Coordinates of C-alpha atoms and ligand atoms in Angstrom, one line a residue:
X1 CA 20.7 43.0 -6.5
X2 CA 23.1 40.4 -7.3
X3 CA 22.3 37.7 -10.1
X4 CA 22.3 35.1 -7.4
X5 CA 19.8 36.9 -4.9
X6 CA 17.0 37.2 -7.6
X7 CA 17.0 34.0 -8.3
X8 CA 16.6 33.1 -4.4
X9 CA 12.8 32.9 -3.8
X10 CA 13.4 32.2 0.1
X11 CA 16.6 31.9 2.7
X12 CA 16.3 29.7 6.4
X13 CA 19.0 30.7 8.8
X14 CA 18.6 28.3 11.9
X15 CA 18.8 24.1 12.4
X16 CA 18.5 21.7 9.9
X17 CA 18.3 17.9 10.4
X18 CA 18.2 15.5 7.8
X19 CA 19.6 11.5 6.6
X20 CA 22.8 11.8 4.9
X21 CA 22.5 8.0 4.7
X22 CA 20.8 5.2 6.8
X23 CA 23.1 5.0 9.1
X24 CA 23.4 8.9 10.2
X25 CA 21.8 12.1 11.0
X26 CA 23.0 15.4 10.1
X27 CA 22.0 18.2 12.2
X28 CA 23.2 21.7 10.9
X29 CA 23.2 24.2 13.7
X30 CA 23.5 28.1 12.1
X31 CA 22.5 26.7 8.9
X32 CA 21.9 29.1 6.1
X33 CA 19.5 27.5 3.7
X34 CA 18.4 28.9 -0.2
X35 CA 15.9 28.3 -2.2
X36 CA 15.7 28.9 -5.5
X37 CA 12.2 30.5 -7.6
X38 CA 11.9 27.0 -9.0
X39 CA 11.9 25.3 -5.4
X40 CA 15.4 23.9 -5.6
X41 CA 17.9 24.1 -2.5
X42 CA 20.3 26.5 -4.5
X43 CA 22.6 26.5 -2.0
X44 CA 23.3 25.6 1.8
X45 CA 25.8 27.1 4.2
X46 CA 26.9 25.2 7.8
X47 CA 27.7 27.1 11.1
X48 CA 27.4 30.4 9.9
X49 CA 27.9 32.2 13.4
X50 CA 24.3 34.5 14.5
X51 CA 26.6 38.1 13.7
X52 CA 27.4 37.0 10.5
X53 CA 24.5 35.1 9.2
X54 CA 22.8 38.6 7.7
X55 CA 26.3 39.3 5.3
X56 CA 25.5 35.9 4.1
X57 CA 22.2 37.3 2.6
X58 CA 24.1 38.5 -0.6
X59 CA 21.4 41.0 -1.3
X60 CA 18.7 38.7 -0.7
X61 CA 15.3 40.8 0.0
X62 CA 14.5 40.5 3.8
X63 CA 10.8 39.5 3.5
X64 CA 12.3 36.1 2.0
X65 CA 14.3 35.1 5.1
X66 CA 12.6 33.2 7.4
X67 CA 14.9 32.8 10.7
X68 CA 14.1 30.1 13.2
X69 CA 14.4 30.4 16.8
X70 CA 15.8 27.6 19.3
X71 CA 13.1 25.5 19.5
X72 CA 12.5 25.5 16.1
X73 CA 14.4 23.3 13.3
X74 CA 13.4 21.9 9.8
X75 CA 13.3 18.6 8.3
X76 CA 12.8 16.7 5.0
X77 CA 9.1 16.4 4.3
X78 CA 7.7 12.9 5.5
X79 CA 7.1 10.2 2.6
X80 CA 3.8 7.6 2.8
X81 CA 4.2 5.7 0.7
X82 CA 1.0 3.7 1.4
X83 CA -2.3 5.2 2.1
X84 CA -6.0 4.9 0.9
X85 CA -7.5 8.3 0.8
X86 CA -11.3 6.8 0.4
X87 CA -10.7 5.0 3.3
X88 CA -10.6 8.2 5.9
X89 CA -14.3 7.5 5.8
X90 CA -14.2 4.8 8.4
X91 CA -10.4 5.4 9.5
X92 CA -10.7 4.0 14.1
X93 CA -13.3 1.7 12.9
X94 CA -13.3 -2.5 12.3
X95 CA -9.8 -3.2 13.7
X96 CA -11.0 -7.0 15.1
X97 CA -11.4 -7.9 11.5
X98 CA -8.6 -10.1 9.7
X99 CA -7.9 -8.5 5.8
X100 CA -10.4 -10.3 3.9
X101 CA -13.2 -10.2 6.1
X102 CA -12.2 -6.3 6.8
X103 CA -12.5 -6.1 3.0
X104 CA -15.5 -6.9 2.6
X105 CA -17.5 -5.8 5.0
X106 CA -16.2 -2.8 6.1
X107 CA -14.0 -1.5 3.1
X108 CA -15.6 -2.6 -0.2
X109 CA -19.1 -0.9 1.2
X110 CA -17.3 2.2 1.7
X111 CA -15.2 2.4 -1.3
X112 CA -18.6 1.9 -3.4
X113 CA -20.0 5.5 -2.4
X114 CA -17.4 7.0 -4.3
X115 CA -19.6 6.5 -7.1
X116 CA -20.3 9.5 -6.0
X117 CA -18.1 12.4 -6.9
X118 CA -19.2 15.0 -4.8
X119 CA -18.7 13.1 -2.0
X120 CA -15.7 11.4 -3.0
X121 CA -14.4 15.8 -2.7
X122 CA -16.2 16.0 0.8
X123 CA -13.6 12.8 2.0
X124 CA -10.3 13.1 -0.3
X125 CA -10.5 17.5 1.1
X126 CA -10.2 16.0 4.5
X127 CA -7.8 13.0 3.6
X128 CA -5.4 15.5 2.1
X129 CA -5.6 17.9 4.6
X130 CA -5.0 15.4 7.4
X131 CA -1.7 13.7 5.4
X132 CA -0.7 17.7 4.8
X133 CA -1.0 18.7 8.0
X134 CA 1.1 15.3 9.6
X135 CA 3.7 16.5 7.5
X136 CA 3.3 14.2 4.7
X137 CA 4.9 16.4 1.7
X138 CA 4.7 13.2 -1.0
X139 CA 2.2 10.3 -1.0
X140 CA 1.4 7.3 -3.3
X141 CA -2.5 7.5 -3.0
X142 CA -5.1 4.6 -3.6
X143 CA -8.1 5.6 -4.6
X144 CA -10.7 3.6 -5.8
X145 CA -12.2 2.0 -9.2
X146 CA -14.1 5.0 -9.9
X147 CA -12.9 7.6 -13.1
X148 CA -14.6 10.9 -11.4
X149 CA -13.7 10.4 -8.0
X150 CA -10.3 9.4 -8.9
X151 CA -10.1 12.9 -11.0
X152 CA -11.4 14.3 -7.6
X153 CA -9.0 13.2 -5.8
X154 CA -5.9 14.9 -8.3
X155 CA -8.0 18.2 -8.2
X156 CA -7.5 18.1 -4.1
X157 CA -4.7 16.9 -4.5
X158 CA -3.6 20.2 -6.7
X159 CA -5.6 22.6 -4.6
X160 CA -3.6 21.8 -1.6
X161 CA -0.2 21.7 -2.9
X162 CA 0.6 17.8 -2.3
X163 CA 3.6 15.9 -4.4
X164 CA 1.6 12.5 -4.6
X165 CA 1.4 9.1 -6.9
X166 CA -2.5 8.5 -7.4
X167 CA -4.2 5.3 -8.7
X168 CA -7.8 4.6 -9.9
X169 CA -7.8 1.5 -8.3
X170 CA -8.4 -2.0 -10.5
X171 CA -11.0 -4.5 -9.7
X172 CA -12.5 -7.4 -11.8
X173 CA -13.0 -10.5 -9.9
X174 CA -13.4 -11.7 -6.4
X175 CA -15.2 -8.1 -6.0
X176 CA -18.7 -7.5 -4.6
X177 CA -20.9 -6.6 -8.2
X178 CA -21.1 -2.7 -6.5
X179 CA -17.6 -2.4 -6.7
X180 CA -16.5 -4.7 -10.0
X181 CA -15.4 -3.4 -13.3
X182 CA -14.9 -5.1 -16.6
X183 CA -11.9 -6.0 -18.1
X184 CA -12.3 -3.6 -20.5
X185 CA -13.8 -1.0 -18.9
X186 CA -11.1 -1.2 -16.2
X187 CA -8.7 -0.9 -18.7
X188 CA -10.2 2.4 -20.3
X189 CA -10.7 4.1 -17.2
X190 CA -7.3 3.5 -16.1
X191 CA -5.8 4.8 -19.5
X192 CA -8.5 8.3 -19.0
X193 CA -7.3 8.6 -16.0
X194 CA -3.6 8.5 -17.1
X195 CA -4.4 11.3 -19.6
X196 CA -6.7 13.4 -17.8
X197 CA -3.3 13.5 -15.3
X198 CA -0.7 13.8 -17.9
X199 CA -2.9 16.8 -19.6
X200 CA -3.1 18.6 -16.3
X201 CA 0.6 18.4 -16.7
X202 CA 1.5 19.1 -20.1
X203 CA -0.9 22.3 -19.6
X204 CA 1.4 23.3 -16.5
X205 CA 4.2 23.5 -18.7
X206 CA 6.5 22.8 -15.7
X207 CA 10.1 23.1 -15.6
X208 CA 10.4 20.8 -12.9
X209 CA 8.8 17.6 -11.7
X210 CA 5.0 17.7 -11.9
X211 CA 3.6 17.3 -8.6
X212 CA 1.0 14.7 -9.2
X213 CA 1.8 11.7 -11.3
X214 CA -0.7 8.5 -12.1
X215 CA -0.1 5.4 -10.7
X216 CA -1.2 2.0 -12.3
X217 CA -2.6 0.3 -9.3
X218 CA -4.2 -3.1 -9.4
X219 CA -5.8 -3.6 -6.3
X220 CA -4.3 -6.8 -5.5
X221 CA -3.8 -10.0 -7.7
X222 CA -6.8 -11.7 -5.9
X223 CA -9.0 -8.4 -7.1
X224 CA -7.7 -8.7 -10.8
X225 CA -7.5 -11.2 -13.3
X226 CA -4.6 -12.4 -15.7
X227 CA -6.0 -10.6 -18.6
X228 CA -6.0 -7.2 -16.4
X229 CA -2.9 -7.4 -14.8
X230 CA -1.7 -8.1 -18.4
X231 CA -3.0 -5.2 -19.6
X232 CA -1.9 -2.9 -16.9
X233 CA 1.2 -4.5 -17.1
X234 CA 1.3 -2.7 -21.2
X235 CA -0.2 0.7 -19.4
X236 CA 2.5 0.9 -17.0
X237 CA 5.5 0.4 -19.7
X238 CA 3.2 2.8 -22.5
X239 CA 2.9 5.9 -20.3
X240 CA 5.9 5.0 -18.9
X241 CA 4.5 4.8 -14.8
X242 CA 4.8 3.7 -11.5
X243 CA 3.1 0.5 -10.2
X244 CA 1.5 0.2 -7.0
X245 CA -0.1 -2.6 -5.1
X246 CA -0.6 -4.9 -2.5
X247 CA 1.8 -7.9 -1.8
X248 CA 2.1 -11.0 0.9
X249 CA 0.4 -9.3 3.6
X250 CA -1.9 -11.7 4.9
X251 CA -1.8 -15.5 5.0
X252 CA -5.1 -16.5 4.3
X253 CA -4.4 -13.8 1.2
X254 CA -1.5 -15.5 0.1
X255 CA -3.6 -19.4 -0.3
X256 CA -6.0 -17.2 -2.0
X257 CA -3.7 -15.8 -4.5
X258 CA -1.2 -19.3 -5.3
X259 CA -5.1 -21.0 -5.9
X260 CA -6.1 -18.4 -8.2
X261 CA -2.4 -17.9 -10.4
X262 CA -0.7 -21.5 -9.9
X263 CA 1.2 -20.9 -12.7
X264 CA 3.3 -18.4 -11.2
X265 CA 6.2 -19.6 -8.7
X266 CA 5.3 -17.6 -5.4
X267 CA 3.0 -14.4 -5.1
X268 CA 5.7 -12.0 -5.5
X269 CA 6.4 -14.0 -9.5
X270 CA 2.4 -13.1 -9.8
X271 CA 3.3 -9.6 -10.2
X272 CA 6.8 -9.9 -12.3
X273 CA 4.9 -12.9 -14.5
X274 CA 2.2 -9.6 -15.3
X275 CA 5.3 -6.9 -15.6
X276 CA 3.9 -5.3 -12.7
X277 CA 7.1 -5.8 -10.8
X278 CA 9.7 -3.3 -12.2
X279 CA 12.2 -0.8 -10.4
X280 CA 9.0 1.5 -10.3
X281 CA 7.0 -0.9 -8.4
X282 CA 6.0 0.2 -4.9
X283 CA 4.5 -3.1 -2.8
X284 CA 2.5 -2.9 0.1
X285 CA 3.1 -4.7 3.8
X286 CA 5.5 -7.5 2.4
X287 CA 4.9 -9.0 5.8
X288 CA 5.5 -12.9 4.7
X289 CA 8.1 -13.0 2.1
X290 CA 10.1 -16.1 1.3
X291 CA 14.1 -15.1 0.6
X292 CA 13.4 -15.8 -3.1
X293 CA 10.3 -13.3 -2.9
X294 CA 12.8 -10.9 -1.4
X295 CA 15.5 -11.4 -4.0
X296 CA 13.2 -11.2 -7.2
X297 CA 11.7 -7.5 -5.4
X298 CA 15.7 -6.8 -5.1
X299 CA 16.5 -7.6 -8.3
X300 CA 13.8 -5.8 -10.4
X301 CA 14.7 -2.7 -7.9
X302 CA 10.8 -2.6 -6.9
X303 CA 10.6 -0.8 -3.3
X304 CA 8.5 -1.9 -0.2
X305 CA 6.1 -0.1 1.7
X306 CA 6.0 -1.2 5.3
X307 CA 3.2 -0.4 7.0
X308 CA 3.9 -1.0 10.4
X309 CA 0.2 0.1 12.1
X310 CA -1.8 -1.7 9.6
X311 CA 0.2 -5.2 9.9
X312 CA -0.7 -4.3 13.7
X313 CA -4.0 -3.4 13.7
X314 CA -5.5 -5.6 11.5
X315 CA -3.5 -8.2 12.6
X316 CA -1.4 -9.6 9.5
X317 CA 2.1 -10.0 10.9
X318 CA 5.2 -8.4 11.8
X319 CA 7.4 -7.8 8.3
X320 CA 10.8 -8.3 8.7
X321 CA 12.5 -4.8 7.8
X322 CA 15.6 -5.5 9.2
X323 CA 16.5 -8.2 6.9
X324 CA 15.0 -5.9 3.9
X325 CA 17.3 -2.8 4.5
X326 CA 20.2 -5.2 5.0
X327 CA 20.0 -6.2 1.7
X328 CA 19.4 -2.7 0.7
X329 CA 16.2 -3.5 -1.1
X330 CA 14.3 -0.3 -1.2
X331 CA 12.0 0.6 1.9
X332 CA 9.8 3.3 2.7
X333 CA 6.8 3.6 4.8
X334 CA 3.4 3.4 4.5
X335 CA 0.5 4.8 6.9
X336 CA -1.9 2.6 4.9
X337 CA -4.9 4.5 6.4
X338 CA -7.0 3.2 7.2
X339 CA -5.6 -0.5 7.6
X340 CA -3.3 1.9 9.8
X341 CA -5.4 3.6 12.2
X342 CA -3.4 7.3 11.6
X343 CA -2.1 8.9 9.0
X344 CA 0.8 11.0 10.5
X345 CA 4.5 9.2 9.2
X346 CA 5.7 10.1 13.0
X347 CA 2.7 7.6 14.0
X348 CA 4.2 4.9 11.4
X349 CA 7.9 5.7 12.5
X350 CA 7.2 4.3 15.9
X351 CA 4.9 1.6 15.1
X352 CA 7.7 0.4 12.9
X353 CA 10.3 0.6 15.6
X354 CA 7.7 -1.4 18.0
X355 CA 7.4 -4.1 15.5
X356 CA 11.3 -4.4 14.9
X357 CA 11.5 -4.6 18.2
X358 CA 9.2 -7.0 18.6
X359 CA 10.7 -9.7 15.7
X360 CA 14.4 -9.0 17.5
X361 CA 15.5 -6.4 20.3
X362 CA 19.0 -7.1 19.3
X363 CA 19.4 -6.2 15.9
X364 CA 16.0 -3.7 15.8
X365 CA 15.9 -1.0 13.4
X366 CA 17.7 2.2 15.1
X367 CA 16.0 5.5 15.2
X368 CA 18.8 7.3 12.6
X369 CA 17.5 4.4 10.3
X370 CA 13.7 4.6 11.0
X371 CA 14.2 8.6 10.1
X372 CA 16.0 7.6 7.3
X373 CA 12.7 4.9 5.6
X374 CA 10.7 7.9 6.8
X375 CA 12.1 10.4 4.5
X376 CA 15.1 9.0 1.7
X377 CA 13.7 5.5 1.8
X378 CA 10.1 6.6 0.7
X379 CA 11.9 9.2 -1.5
X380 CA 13.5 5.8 -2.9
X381 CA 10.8 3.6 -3.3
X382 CA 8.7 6.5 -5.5
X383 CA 12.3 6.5 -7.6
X384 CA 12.2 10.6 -6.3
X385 CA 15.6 9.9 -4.6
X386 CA 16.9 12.5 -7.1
X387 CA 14.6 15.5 -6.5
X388 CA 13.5 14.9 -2.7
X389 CA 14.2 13.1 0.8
X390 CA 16.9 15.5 2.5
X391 CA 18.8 18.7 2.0
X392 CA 20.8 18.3 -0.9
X393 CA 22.1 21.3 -3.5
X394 CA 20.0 20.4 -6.6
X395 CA 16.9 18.2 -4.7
X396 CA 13.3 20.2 -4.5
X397 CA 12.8 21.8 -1.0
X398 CA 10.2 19.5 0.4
X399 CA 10.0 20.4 4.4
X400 CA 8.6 20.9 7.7
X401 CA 8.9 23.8 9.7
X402 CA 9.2 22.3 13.5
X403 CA 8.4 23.7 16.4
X404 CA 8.4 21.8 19.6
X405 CA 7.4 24.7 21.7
X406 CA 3.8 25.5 19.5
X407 CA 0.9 26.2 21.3
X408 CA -0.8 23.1 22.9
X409 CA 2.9 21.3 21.7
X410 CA 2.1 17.6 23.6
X411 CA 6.2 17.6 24.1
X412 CA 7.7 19.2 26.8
X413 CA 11.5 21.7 26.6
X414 CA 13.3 22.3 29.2
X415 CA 16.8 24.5 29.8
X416 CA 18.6 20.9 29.4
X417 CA 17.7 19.9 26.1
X418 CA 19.7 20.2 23.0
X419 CA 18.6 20.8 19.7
X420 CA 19.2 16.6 19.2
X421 CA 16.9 15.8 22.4
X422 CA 14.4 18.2 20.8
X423 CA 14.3 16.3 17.8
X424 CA 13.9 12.8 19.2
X425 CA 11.2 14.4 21.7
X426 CA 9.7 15.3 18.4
X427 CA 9.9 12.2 16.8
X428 CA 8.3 10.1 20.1
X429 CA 6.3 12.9 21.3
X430 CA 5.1 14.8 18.8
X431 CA 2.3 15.8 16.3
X432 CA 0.9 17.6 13.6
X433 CA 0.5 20.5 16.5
X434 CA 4.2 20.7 16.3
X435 CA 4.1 20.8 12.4
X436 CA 4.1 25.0 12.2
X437 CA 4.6 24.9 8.5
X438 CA 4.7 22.6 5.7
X439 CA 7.3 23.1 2.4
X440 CA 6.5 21.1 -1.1
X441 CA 8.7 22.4 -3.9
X442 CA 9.8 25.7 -2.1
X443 CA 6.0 26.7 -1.4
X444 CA 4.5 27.2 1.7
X445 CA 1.4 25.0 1.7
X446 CA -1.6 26.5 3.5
X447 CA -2.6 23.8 5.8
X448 CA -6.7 23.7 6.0
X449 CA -8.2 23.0 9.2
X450 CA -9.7 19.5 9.4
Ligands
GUN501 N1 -5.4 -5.6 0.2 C1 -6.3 -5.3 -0.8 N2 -6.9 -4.1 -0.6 C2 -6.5 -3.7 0.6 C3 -6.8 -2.5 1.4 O1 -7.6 -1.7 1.0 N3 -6.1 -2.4 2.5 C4 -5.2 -3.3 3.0 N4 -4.5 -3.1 4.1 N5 -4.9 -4.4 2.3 C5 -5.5 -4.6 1.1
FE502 FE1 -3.3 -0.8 1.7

């Protein structure tokens, strides 16, 4: 066996279809795809006629080729890049409920059983499952102020096989006394959890990206004080971390915020004034930005989350996307579950092109660049733009299998479609039924039942 086929841990012969940049969509018909033992795309080869594909194979064992059939293609692995895994508790429920008032009755209760670790497992096993089987390959996960359940969380989050950003969530004022930390004990927690994460790690002894990395993750700047977001602010830069958190989603929100930091300029400054606003920052909904809110995110390179279903649902507004990607500030999206009544990507996808739509029929987002925020732009905004987001010789093989012909497929095929009507049926149409397997970092994931 060649050098090259021992290194080759799996080969796809069949369609691929991915971003090469917002603007356009590759598809690769009689692709040959490899991937290497450490989950890299070692190689890809385009149009490789059917007689010829298996002296392609350079040696390659047979039981690691996986050949698609017509209905079948693969894409880049979805990215949410927003989404609250306690919150699958009550996910359908309280949508009449503007943000604060949603907050507190309906969310805060919940997010206060997770003082319970056990069943904190019993909710994050479904959460992940769900996000898995949608076809969500990385996720920045909120969880909530509690240190166990937050651990619980990264142990599900391991078992299953999800690439994922998670935060124990920071909360010391403006909190109901079940769900309030201290300053210092906030702090603390936050910098156990970091190293409970980074041992996991160091123990893995990887040779590429860990798959689970902590995320500092102030609730919002209503939930947090000066002093906290100060000293978050230190974590972030010591440990070297993301930042994630909530930003200008709601107006009644933003009066709450300017009354409680009037020192800062805008909300946006509230976050930079803390250095909580850096080119690893990921920011929630960004649904009413001035332009000077949208040019300090551009200039520190912090990326936006736009969570289409939640600004919806709970009514907040429709963010203005179009003007965000035209000034090439980085956007992904965000199911924000359970703000956002699903958490399938697809779901988000086309609640995002309704509410371009919505703001301005004639310059809405266009489906190549709604794919695009789906996959590269939330590859982007979690600053992964190097290792996932499409098919790229060197990037991590992060993918769905697709088939819009599975059993109980809610899409319909007929003789006249093309492998490119297939796809956008898919991407209107379809579901996680359509999702027959799920790739993170070259490994099949078993996706659990839910
Ligand atoms: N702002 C602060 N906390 C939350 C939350 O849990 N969900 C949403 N959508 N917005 C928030
Ligand atoms: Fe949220």
């Amino acid at each position: 066996m060649s050098s090259f086929a021992s290194s080759i841990s799996k080969v796809f012969y069949g369609t691929f279809i991915h971003s090469v940049s917002i603007k356009e969509i590759e598809y690769v018909p009689n692709g040959l795809l490899f991937v290497d033992t450490h989950g890299r795309i070692a190689k890809i080869a385009r149009n490789v006629p059917k007689d010829q594909f298996q002296g392609a194979l350079d040696g390659v064992e047979e039981y690691k080729v996986v050949l698609l059939n017509d209905d079948q293609f693969v894409i880049p692995g979805f990215v949410d890049s927003h989404i609250h895994a306690p919150q699958f508790a009550y996910c359908g429920n309280g949508h009449d409920i503007p943000l604060l008032d949603w907050l507190d009755t309906l969310t805060f209760p919940h997010e206060a059983k997770f003082k319970d670790a056990s069943y904190a497992r019993r909710v994050y096993t479904k959460a992940v499952a769900r996000s898995l089987r949608n076809g969500t390959t990385s996720a920045c996960w909120f969880a909530t102020i509690h240190l166990d359940a937050t651990k619980e969380l990264v142990k599900v989050i391991e078992e299953q096989g999800q690439r994922a950003y998670v935060g124990k969530v920071n909360m010391n004022q403006n909190s109901p006394d079940f769900l309030k930390e201290t300053t210092q004990s906030s702090v603390a927690d936050t910098r156990a959890f970091i190293e409970y994460v980074n041992a996991i790690n160091d123990a893995q002894g990887f040779d590429t990206k860990p798959l689970v990395t902590p995320i500092i993750t102030p609730r919002f700047a209503i939930s947090c004080t000066s002093d906290l977001l100060t000293e978050l602010g230190k974590l972030a830069v010591e440990f070297d971390i993301p930042v994630q958190s909530h930003l200008c989603e709601n107006l009644k929100e933003i009066e709450f915020t300017k009354s409680l930091f009037p020192n800062s300029t805008d909300y946006t400054s509230v976050y930079a004034d803390h250095g909580l606003l850096t080119h690893r920052s990921i920011m929630a909904h960004c649904v009413h930005m001035k332009d000077e809110e949208l040019q300090l995110m551009k200039d520190r390179g912090a990326g936006v989350s736009h969570c289409a279903s939640s600004n919806f649902n709970i009514k907040s507004g429709l963010a203005n996307v179009r003007k965000m990607v035209d000034m090439d500030l980085k956007v992904g999206l965000g199911t924000d579950v359970a703000g956002g009544f699903s958490s399938s990507i697809l779901d988000a996808f086309r609640m995002a092109r309704t509410c371009s739509i919505a703001r301005s029929p004639a310059d809405s987002l266009l489906v190549p660049e709604l794919f695009y925020l789906a996959t590269v732009g939330g590859a982007r905004v979690m600053e992964l733009e190097d290792t996932i987001g499409n098919f790229v010789v060197g990037k991590e093989f992060d993918a769905i299998l697709v088939n819009t012909a599975a059993k109980h497929s809610p899409l319909d095929v007929f003789e006249h479609d093309t492998i490119c009507t297939k796809f956008e049926k898919y991407l209107f149409v379809g579901d996680d039924r359509n999702n027959e397997k799920v790739y993170v970092q070259g490994k099949e994931v078993r996706l659990p039942d839910v």
